[in-house]
XYZ file of C-alpha atoms in Angstrom:
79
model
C 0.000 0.000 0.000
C 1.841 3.126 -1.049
C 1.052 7.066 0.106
C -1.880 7.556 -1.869
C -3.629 4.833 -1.336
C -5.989 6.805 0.922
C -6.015 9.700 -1.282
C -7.542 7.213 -4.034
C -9.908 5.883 -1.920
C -11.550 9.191 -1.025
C -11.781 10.428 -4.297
C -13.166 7.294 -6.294
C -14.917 5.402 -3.283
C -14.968 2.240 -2.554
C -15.750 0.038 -5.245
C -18.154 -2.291 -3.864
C -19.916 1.376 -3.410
C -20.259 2.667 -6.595
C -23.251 1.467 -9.321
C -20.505 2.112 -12.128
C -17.811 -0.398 -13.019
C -15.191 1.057 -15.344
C -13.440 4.265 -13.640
C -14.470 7.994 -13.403
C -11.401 9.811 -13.785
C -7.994 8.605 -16.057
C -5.165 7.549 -13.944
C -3.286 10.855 -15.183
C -6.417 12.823 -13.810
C -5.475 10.965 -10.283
C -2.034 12.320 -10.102
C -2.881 15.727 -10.693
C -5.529 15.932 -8.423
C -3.639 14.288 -5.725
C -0.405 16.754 -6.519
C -2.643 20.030 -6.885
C -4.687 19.199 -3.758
C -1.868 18.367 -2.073
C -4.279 15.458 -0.479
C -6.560 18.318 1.549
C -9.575 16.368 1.550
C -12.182 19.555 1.320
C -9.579 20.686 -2.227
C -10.196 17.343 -3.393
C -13.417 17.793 -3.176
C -13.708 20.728 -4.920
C -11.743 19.692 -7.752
C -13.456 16.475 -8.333
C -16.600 17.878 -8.158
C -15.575 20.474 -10.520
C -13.641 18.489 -12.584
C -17.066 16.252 -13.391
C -19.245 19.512 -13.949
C -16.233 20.556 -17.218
C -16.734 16.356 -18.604
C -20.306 16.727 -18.227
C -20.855 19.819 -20.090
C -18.068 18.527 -22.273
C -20.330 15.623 -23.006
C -17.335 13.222 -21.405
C -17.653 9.375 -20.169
C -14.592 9.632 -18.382
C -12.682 12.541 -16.497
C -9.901 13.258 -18.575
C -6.553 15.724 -17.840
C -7.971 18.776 -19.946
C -11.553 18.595 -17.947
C -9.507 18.460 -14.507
C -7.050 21.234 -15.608
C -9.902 23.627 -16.476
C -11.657 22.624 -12.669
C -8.450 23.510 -11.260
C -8.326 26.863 -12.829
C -11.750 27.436 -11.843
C -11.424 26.228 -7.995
C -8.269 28.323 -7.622
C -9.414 31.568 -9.144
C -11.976 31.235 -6.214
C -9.616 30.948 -3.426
């Protein structure tokens, strides 16, 4: 079990939870979350959340880098 182990878990949830079986966010999209939030739950949060609105509206099965990059710019021009 490495360092981010619990990082992953908060952001995807626990599989046996979710009603979706193939992922939600790339594995890239994972890293830069995880580096950007710098693993504060509440900015993971927020960037997840934010990073779903930009592949919704995007019309996106899967959060990918350029959705999360635009969420970050978003949640940090509100800080």
């Amino acid at each position: 079990m490495d360092s981010t182990t619990p990082f992953v878990v908060l952001l995807i949830g626990q599989p046996t939870l979710r009603k979706r079986s193939d992922p939600l966010f790339s594995d890239d999209v994972v890293d830069l979350i995880h580096l950007t939030s710098r693993g504060l739950p509440r900015s993971v949060n927020n960037i997840a959340l934010q990073s779903f609105i930009a592949a919704f509206a995007d019309e996106k099965s899967i959060v990918d880098e350029s959705s999360t990059r635009l969420a970050i710019t978003e949640v940090h021009a509100t800080d």
